[in-house]
Amino acid sequence: MSIRSATGSQASRRPVSVYHAVAPSSPSSGSYHSSRSGPELILPRTTYAEPYDYDLESYGSRSSDGGSGIREEHHSTGPHTSTCHQPHDGFEEIRSHMRRLEEDVAHTRQEWGDGEIDTHDMLSRIANYRRGLDMIATPDACRDPLLKLRFDGVDDTLKELEAEASVRKTREQEELETARKEAERRENEMREEWERRQYYLREKATEKERIRNEKEAKEAKKKKKAEEEKQKRIIKEQKRKDHNAKFEAAMKETKRLAKEEEKRKEEQRIQEKKKAYEKRSSREEAARKRDMQRKAADKQAKEADEEARYRKKVTEEEKRYLARKNHQTKAKAALGGREEESRKRERERAKAFAKKVVDDRDKKLERELKKLKDKEKLGYVDDD
């Protein structure tokens, strides 16, 4: 919006005395164009000053940055009053408004540099300041070189801020678009990974079943070969039907899940946690059972081994005892008889030897029983 158009549109709304004081006198004066055209939006500032209304109807009164009201009274009371001093008073009003505009722009630039305002607010303020500049920079005011220089400075600053805000807005939009695409890509990758995992599990199960069937077919007899081949064809056909049924069910499920994506994700997460917990629990339970079975088998094997060694030792001891006894009997027979004392000593030796064998056996059994009890206690501790 140029100064001429802004001035022409505002002239019909000014009071008569103000219009005579600041109305443009030459159509050749410079003009400023606003880079945004939209509904007027004046946003309040709570940290610096109240928003500035750059309407020329406020020439009769204005507010300072501290909030104190300063009124400049015009001595003209009508359109026929003398206007010899009105241009000077109008320039003073313009300088006052310009000073406020420069302060507002400088403060906004400081806030923009500190990151206290966002891009949308910045563009709205720039548009507001441009409207104010277009209303202040009248052709008469542009004849003043100092005011013209200040107008140009504010206009350049607004252009620079608008360019920075536009660049930042474009960058923010690009970052949002990039983040959206990245999130969509990650979601697609997760879905594809889950589908690949499911496909791999199905293929792995099929491969295991195929290997098992082939092994059974190799181990089967020749007379059952025809029946096994028939069974293979039936299994293969059933697999194909199952695969087709699973594929159709998967397609239907995919269409249904497309409408309930958020709900499906939550349910899937809960089910996966539950399945993982059940699977982990079943694995742990199976491992505990295997350990208990292995320990029981080891215990039985060890007991059997110990019992066999002990029986072998006892048998050997008995054989040696019987051999010694037979040898002594033969020696007695060869010598032709012994005295009663000699026979008594032999009986005592035999009894002592038999008692020693029995005591050794009892002690051995007690030691083995104690070891087994200790091992069982240690095994229970390990299982816990």
Short mmCIF file of C-alpha atoms in Angstrom, two decimals:
data_model
loop_
_atom_site.label_atom_id
_atom_site.label_comp_id
_atom_site.label_asym_id
_atom_site.label_seq_id
_atom_site.Cartn_x
_atom_site.Cartn_y
_atom_site.Cartn_z
CA MET A 1 0.00 0.00 0.00
CA SER A 2 1.61 3.31 -1.09
CA ILE A 3 1.60 6.55 0.83
CA ARG A 4 -0.66 8.19 -1.74
CA SER A 5 -3.27 5.44 -1.53
CA ALA A 6 -3.00 5.33 2.28
CA THR A 7 -3.25 9.10 2.49
CA GLY A 8 -6.18 9.22 0.09
CA SER A 9 -8.06 6.54 2.03
CA GLN A 10 -7.36 8.20 5.38
CA ALA A 11 -8.18 11.76 4.29
CA SER A 12 -11.89 11.08 4.21
CA ARG A 13 -11.79 9.90 7.84
CA ARG A 14 -9.71 12.75 9.33
CA PRO A 15 -11.18 15.77 11.10
CA VAL A 16 -11.20 18.89 8.93
CA SER A 17 -8.52 20.72 10.92
CA VAL A 18 -6.14 17.76 10.86
CA TYR A 19 -6.73 17.20 7.17
CA HIS A 20 -5.71 20.80 6.38
CA ALA A 21 -2.65 20.38 8.56
CA VAL A 22 -1.19 17.17 7.00
CA ALA A 23 -2.95 16.64 3.66
CA PRO A 24 -0.52 15.88 0.78
CA SER A 25 0.17 18.78 -1.54
CA SER A 26 2.12 16.99 -4.26
CA PRO A 27 1.42 13.65 -5.94
CA SER A 28 5.14 13.22 -6.68
CA SER A 29 6.19 12.48 -3.12
CA GLY A 30 7.82 9.12 -2.31
CA SER A 31 5.72 6.13 -1.21
CA TYR A 32 6.31 2.94 0.75
CA HIS A 33 4.76 -0.39 -0.15
CA SER A 34 3.69 -2.96 2.38
CA SER A 35 4.95 -6.46 1.67
CA ARG A 36 1.86 -8.07 3.24
CA SER A 37 -1.76 -7.31 2.56
CA GLY A 38 -4.23 -8.88 4.95
CA PRO A 39 -6.61 -8.11 7.77
CA GLU A 40 -5.19 -5.63 10.23
CA LEU A 41 -3.90 -7.37 13.37
CA ILE A 42 -2.40 -5.31 16.21
CA LEU A 43 -0.89 -7.62 18.84
CA PRO A 44 -0.33 -6.28 22.37
CA ARG A 45 3.06 -6.22 24.07
CA THR A 46 3.07 -6.79 27.76
CA THR A 47 6.80 -6.24 28.35
CA TYR A 48 7.40 -2.94 26.54
CA ALA A 49 4.42 -0.72 25.68
CA GLU A 50 0.84 -1.00 24.62
CA PRO A 51 0.32 -1.54 20.84
CA TYR A 52 0.66 1.55 18.73
CA ASP A 53 -2.28 2.68 16.68
CA TYR A 54 -0.89 4.65 13.77
CA ASP A 55 -4.19 6.27 12.85
CA LEU A 56 -3.76 9.96 11.99
CA GLU A 57 -6.88 10.74 14.00
CA SER A 58 -4.68 10.39 17.09
CA TYR A 59 -2.73 13.55 16.24
CA GLY A 60 -4.73 15.44 18.86
CA SER A 61 -3.55 13.13 21.66
CA ARG A 62 -0.88 10.38 22.16
CA SER A 63 0.56 8.17 24.93
CA SER A 64 4.19 8.05 25.91
CA ASP A 65 6.10 4.76 26.48
CA GLY A 66 5.76 5.15 30.25
CA GLY A 67 1.97 5.36 30.01
CA SER A 68 1.63 9.10 30.95
CA GLY A 69 -0.79 10.98 28.74
CA ILE A 70 0.44 14.09 26.92
CA ARG A 71 -2.11 16.09 24.99
CA GLU A 72 -1.22 18.74 22.44
CA GLU A 73 -4.09 21.09 21.95
CA HIS A 74 -4.74 22.44 18.47
CA HIS A 75 -5.87 26.03 18.50
CA SER A 76 -7.90 25.51 15.36
CA THR A 77 -11.57 24.85 16.07
CA GLY A 78 -12.88 24.57 12.52
CA PRO A 79 -11.99 24.47 8.89
CA HIS A 80 -11.88 28.30 8.67
CA THR A 81 -9.29 28.74 11.42
CA SER A 82 -5.86 30.03 10.40
CA THR A 83 -3.39 27.19 9.54
CA CYS A 84 -0.14 29.12 9.43
CA HIS A 85 1.36 27.00 12.27
CA GLN A 86 -0.33 23.68 11.49
CA PRO A 87 2.36 22.13 9.19
CA HIS A 88 5.00 22.62 11.90
CA ASP A 89 2.67 21.09 14.49
CA GLY A 90 1.94 18.22 12.07
CA PHE A 91 5.67 17.50 11.64
CA GLU A 92 6.07 17.45 15.40
CA GLU A 93 3.27 14.93 15.62
CA ILE A 94 4.86 12.91 12.82
CA ARG A 95 8.25 13.02 14.57
CA SER A 96 6.59 11.89 17.78
CA HIS A 97 4.82 9.05 16.02
CA MET A 98 8.02 8.22 14.14
CA ARG A 99 10.00 8.12 17.36
CA ARG A 100 7.49 5.73 18.85
CA LEU A 101 7.54 3.63 15.70
CA GLU A 102 11.36 3.48 15.72
CA GLU A 103 11.36 2.50 19.38
CA ASP A 104 8.74 -0.18 18.75
CA VAL A 105 10.68 -1.54 15.77
CA ALA A 106 13.95 -1.53 17.75
CA HIS A 107 12.30 -3.29 20.68
CA THR A 108 10.70 -5.83 18.36
CA ARG A 109 14.06 -6.41 16.71
CA GLN A 110 15.62 -7.00 20.14
CA GLU A 111 12.86 -9.47 21.04
CA TRP A 112 13.30 -11.15 17.66
CA GLY A 113 17.03 -11.46 18.22
CA ASP A 114 16.44 -12.90 21.71
CA GLY A 115 13.94 -15.40 20.34
CA GLU A 116 11.05 -14.14 22.49
CA ILE A 117 8.53 -13.96 19.61
CA ASP A 118 7.67 -16.48 16.95
CA THR A 119 7.60 -16.05 13.17
CA HIS A 120 3.84 -15.54 12.87
CA ASP A 121 3.85 -12.83 15.55
CA MET A 122 6.86 -11.19 13.89
CA LEU A 123 5.21 -11.03 10.45
CA SER A 124 2.03 -9.64 12.03
CA ARG A 125 4.01 -6.91 13.81
CA ILE A 126 5.92 -6.05 10.62
CA ALA A 127 2.62 -5.69 8.74
CA ASN A 128 1.28 -3.51 11.55
CA TYR A 129 4.41 -1.33 11.50
CA ARG A 130 4.21 -0.99 7.73
CA ARG A 131 0.65 0.21 7.94
CA GLY A 132 1.73 2.71 10.56
CA LEU A 133 4.69 3.82 8.40
CA ASP A 134 2.43 4.23 5.36
CA MET A 135 0.07 6.36 7.43
CA ILE A 136 2.88 8.51 8.89
CA ALA A 137 5.07 8.93 5.80
CA THR A 138 2.86 11.41 3.97
CA PRO A 139 4.14 13.25 0.90
CA ASP A 140 4.50 16.44 2.95
CA ALA A 141 6.47 14.58 5.62
CA CYS A 142 8.77 13.06 2.99
CA ARG A 143 9.87 16.57 1.97
CA ASP A 144 11.70 16.83 5.25
CA PRO A 145 15.13 15.19 4.58
CA LEU A 146 15.56 14.03 8.16
CA LEU A 147 12.11 12.48 8.28
CA LYS A 148 12.66 10.97 4.84
CA LEU A 149 15.92 9.43 6.08
CA ARG A 150 14.18 8.06 9.15
CA PHE A 151 11.37 6.69 6.98
CA ASP A 152 13.93 4.94 4.77
CA GLY A 153 15.76 3.56 7.81
CA VAL A 154 12.59 2.11 9.32
CA ASP A 155 11.52 0.75 5.94
CA ASP A 156 14.92 -0.94 5.43
CA THR A 157 14.77 -2.38 8.94
CA LEU A 158 11.28 -3.73 8.32
CA LYS A 159 12.40 -5.24 5.02
CA GLU A 160 15.37 -6.87 6.73
CA LEU A 161 13.22 -8.22 9.56
CA GLU A 162 10.58 -9.41 7.12
CA ALA A 163 13.24 -11.22 5.07
CA GLU A 164 14.63 -12.87 8.21
CA ALA A 165 11.14 -13.85 9.36
CA SER A 166 10.28 -15.24 5.93
CA VAL A 167 13.50 -17.25 5.83
CA ARG A 168 12.90 -18.57 9.34
CA LYS A 169 9.29 -19.40 8.53
CA THR A 170 10.40 -21.28 5.41
CA ARG A 171 13.05 -23.10 7.42
CA GLU A 172 10.55 -24.02 10.16
CA GLN A 173 8.11 -25.32 7.57
CA GLU A 174 10.88 -27.36 5.96
CA GLU A 175 11.92 -28.74 9.36
CA LEU A 176 8.34 -29.68 10.16
CA GLU A 177 7.97 -31.36 6.78
CA THR A 178 11.27 -33.17 7.25
CA ALA A 179 10.25 -34.33 10.73
CA ARG A 180 6.90 -35.55 9.40
CA LYS A 181 8.57 -37.47 6.59
CA GLU A 182 11.12 -38.94 8.99
CA ALA A 183 8.37 -40.08 11.37
CA GLU A 184 6.46 -41.60 8.47
CA ARG A 185 9.61 -43.34 7.25
CA ARG A 186 10.34 -44.80 10.70
CA GLU A 187 6.77 -45.99 11.00
CA ASN A 188 6.97 -47.68 7.60
CA GLU A 189 10.30 -49.29 8.49
CA MET A 190 8.90 -50.65 11.76
CA ARG A 191 5.87 -52.07 9.96
CA GLU A 192 8.03 -53.62 7.25
CA GLU A 193 10.39 -55.09 9.85
CA TRP A 194 7.46 -56.64 11.69
CA GLU A 195 6.10 -58.11 8.45
CA ARG A 196 9.53 -59.48 7.53
CA ARG A 197 9.83 -61.03 10.98
CA GLN A 198 6.44 -62.71 10.68
CA TYR A 199 7.31 -63.95 7.22
CA TYR A 200 10.65 -65.27 8.47
CA LEU A 201 8.97 -67.13 11.34
CA ARG A 202 6.44 -68.72 9.00
CA GLU A 203 9.16 -69.71 6.56
CA LYS A 204 11.31 -71.11 9.35
CA ALA A 205 8.43 -73.20 10.70
CA THR A 206 7.69 -74.47 7.20
CA GLU A 207 11.34 -75.34 6.68
CA LYS A 208 11.50 -77.30 9.95
CA GLU A 209 8.39 -79.23 9.05
CA ARG A 210 9.77 -79.99 5.58
CA ILE A 211 13.06 -81.30 7.00
CA ARG A 212 11.22 -83.48 9.49
CA ASN A 213 9.00 -84.94 6.79
CA GLU A 214 11.99 -85.65 4.56
CA LYS A 215 13.82 -87.42 7.40
CA GLU A 216 10.78 -89.55 8.17
CA ALA A 217 10.42 -90.36 4.49
CA LYS A 218 14.06 -91.53 4.28
CA GLU A 219 13.72 -93.74 7.37
CA ALA A 220 10.45 -95.29 6.26
CA LYS A 221 10.28 -98.68 4.58
CA LYS A 222 9.95 -99.12 0.82
CA LYS A 223 6.46 -100.60 1.06
CA LYS A 224 5.20 -97.33 2.64
CA LYS A 225 6.81 -95.10 0.02
CA ALA A 226 3.66 -94.65 -2.06
CA GLU A 227 1.61 -93.77 0.99
CA GLU A 228 4.24 -91.31 2.17
CA GLU A 229 4.36 -89.61 -1.23
CA LYS A 230 0.60 -89.30 -1.15
CA GLN A 231 0.80 -87.85 2.33
CA LYS A 232 3.42 -85.36 1.14
CA ARG A 233 1.16 -84.22 -1.66
CA ILE A 234 -1.70 -83.81 0.81
CA ILE A 235 0.53 -81.82 3.17
CA LYS A 236 1.79 -79.67 0.32
CA GLU A 237 -1.73 -78.96 -0.88
CA GLN A 238 -2.79 -78.20 2.67
CA LYS A 239 0.15 -75.82 3.02
CA ARG A 240 -0.86 -74.05 -0.14
CA LYS A 241 -4.43 -73.73 1.09
CA ASP A 242 -3.25 -72.57 4.50
CA HIS A 243 -0.92 -70.08 2.87
CA ASN A 244 -3.71 -68.74 0.66
CA ALA A 245 -6.07 -68.59 3.61
CA LYS A 246 -3.45 -66.80 5.69
CA PHE A 247 -2.77 -64.41 2.82
CA GLU A 248 -6.46 -63.59 2.40
CA ALA A 249 -6.86 -63.20 6.15
CA ALA A 250 -3.77 -60.98 6.25
CA MET A 251 -5.16 -58.78 3.47
CA LYS A 252 -8.49 -58.44 5.25
CA GLU A 253 -6.70 -57.77 8.51
CA THR A 254 -4.54 -55.11 6.84
CA LYS A 255 -7.61 -53.30 5.52
CA ARG A 256 -9.23 -53.46 8.91
CA LEU A 257 -6.12 -52.30 10.71
CA ALA A 258 -5.82 -49.32 8.37
CA LYS A 259 -9.01 -47.93 9.95
CA GLU A 260 -7.98 -48.72 13.53
CA GLU A 261 -4.26 -48.03 13.38
CA GLU A 262 -3.86 -46.41 16.77
CA LYS A 263 -5.94 -48.99 18.60
CA ARG A 264 -4.12 -51.84 16.86
CA LYS A 265 -0.73 -50.52 17.85
CA GLU A 266 -1.69 -50.39 21.51
CA GLU A 267 -3.26 -53.84 21.47
CA GLN A 268 -0.32 -55.25 19.55
CA ARG A 269 2.13 -53.83 22.06
CA ILE A 270 0.20 -55.38 24.96
CA GLN A 271 -0.10 -58.74 23.22
CA GLU A 272 3.57 -58.80 22.30
CA LYS A 273 4.56 -58.12 25.90
CA LYS A 274 2.20 -60.85 27.10
CA LYS A 275 3.49 -63.37 24.55
CA ALA A 276 7.09 -62.52 25.33
CA TYR A 277 6.41 -63.00 29.04
CA GLU A 278 4.64 -66.32 28.45
CA LYS A 279 7.36 -67.51 26.12
CA ARG A 280 10.06 -66.51 28.57
CA SER A 281 8.19 -68.19 31.42
CA SER A 282 7.71 -71.39 29.40
CA ARG A 283 11.39 -71.44 28.46
CA GLU A 284 12.43 -70.93 32.06
CA GLU A 285 10.03 -73.65 33.25
CA ALA A 286 11.28 -76.06 30.57
CA ALA A 287 14.88 -75.27 31.52
CA ARG A 288 14.12 -75.95 35.19
CA LYS A 289 12.45 -79.23 34.32
CA ARG A 290 15.37 -80.28 32.14
CA ASP A 291 17.82 -79.41 34.89
CA MET A 292 15.83 -81.38 37.45
CA GLN A 293 15.59 -84.39 35.13
CA ARG A 294 19.28 -84.20 34.31
CA LYS A 295 20.20 -83.97 37.99
CA ALA A 296 17.92 -86.88 38.87
CA ALA A 297 19.40 -88.98 36.06
CA ASP A 298 22.93 -88.07 37.13
CA LYS A 299 22.07 -88.92 40.70
CA GLN A 300 20.62 -92.30 39.76
CA ALA A 301 23.57 -93.09 37.50
CA LYS A 302 26.04 -92.14 40.18
CA GLU A 303 24.20 -94.17 42.82
CA ALA A 304 24.13 -97.16 40.52
CA ASP A 305 27.83 -96.76 39.79
CA GLU A 306 28.68 -96.45 43.48
CA GLU A 307 26.54 -99.45 44.32
CA ALA A 308 28.20 -101.51 41.60
CA ARG A 309 31.69 -100.56 42.78
CA TYR A 310 30.75 -101.31 46.37
CA ARG A 311 29.25 -104.68 45.48
CA LYS A 312 32.32 -105.50 43.45
CA LYS A 313 34.57 -104.58 46.37
CA VAL A 314 32.50 -106.59 48.85
CA THR A 315 32.50 -109.54 46.48
CA GLU A 316 36.25 -109.36 46.13
CA GLU A 317 36.65 -109.12 49.92
CA GLU A 318 34.41 -112.14 50.38
CA LYS A 319 36.36 -114.04 47.76
CA ARG A 320 39.64 -113.22 49.47
CA TYR A 321 38.16 -114.17 52.85
CA LEU A 322 36.86 -117.47 51.56
CA ALA A 323 40.17 -118.18 49.84
CA ARG A 324 42.07 -117.44 53.04
CA LYS A 325 39.63 -119.57 55.03
CA ASN A 326 39.95 -122.46 52.61
CA HIS A 327 43.71 -122.10 52.70
CA GLN A 328 43.68 -122.17 56.50
CA THR A 329 41.36 -125.18 56.51
CA LYS A 330 43.64 -127.02 54.13
CA ALA A 331 46.65 -126.03 56.25
CA LYS A 332 44.95 -127.34 59.37
CA ALA A 333 44.13 -130.58 57.66
CA ALA A 334 47.71 -130.89 56.43
CA LEU A 335 49.22 -130.18 59.81
CA GLY A 336 46.86 -132.65 61.41
CA GLY A 337 44.93 -130.61 63.96
CA ARG A 338 45.48 -127.66 66.19
CA GLU A 339 45.12 -126.85 69.77
CA GLU A 340 41.96 -125.28 71.10
CA GLU A 341 43.64 -121.96 71.61
CA SER A 342 44.79 -121.83 68.04
CA ARG A 343 41.24 -122.57 66.82
CA LYS A 344 39.86 -119.89 69.12
CA ARG A 345 42.27 -117.30 67.71
CA GLU A 346 41.24 -118.21 64.21
CA ARG A 347 37.56 -117.84 65.06
CA GLU A 348 38.20 -114.46 66.66
CA ARG A 349 40.16 -113.30 63.63
CA ALA A 350 37.33 -114.40 61.34
CA LYS A 351 34.71 -112.65 63.45
CA ALA A 352 36.83 -109.48 63.63
CA PHE A 353 37.34 -109.52 59.86
CA ALA A 354 33.62 -110.02 59.21
CA LYS A 355 32.74 -107.26 61.62
CA LYS A 356 35.28 -104.95 59.98
CA VAL A 357 33.77 -105.65 56.57
CA VAL A 358 30.25 -104.93 57.85
CA ASP A 359 31.36 -101.75 59.66
CA ASP A 360 33.21 -100.52 56.59
CA ARG A 361 30.14 -101.14 54.49
CA ASP A 362 27.87 -99.27 56.94
CA LYS A 363 30.27 -96.33 57.14
CA LYS A 364 30.52 -96.24 53.36
CA LEU A 365 26.74 -96.19 53.00
CA GLU A 366 26.43 -93.42 55.61
CA ARG A 367 29.03 -91.28 53.83
CA GLU A 368 27.32 -91.75 50.47
CA LEU A 369 23.92 -90.93 51.97
CA LYS A 370 25.28 -87.74 53.52
CA LYS A 371 26.88 -86.69 50.24
CA LEU A 372 23.62 -87.27 48.36
CA LYS A 373 21.67 -85.22 50.90
CA ASP A 374 24.19 -82.37 50.64
CA LYS A 375 23.98 -82.45 46.85
CA GLU A 376 20.20 -82.42 46.94
CA LYS A 377 20.25 -79.37 49.20
CA LEU A 378 22.70 -77.60 46.89
CA GLY A 379 20.60 -78.55 43.89
CA TYR A 380 17.47 -77.03 45.44
CA VAL A 381 19.37 -73.83 46.15
CA ASP A 382 20.53 -73.63 42.53
CA ASP A 383 17.00 -74.15 41.24
CA ASP A 384 15.72 -71.31 43.41
#
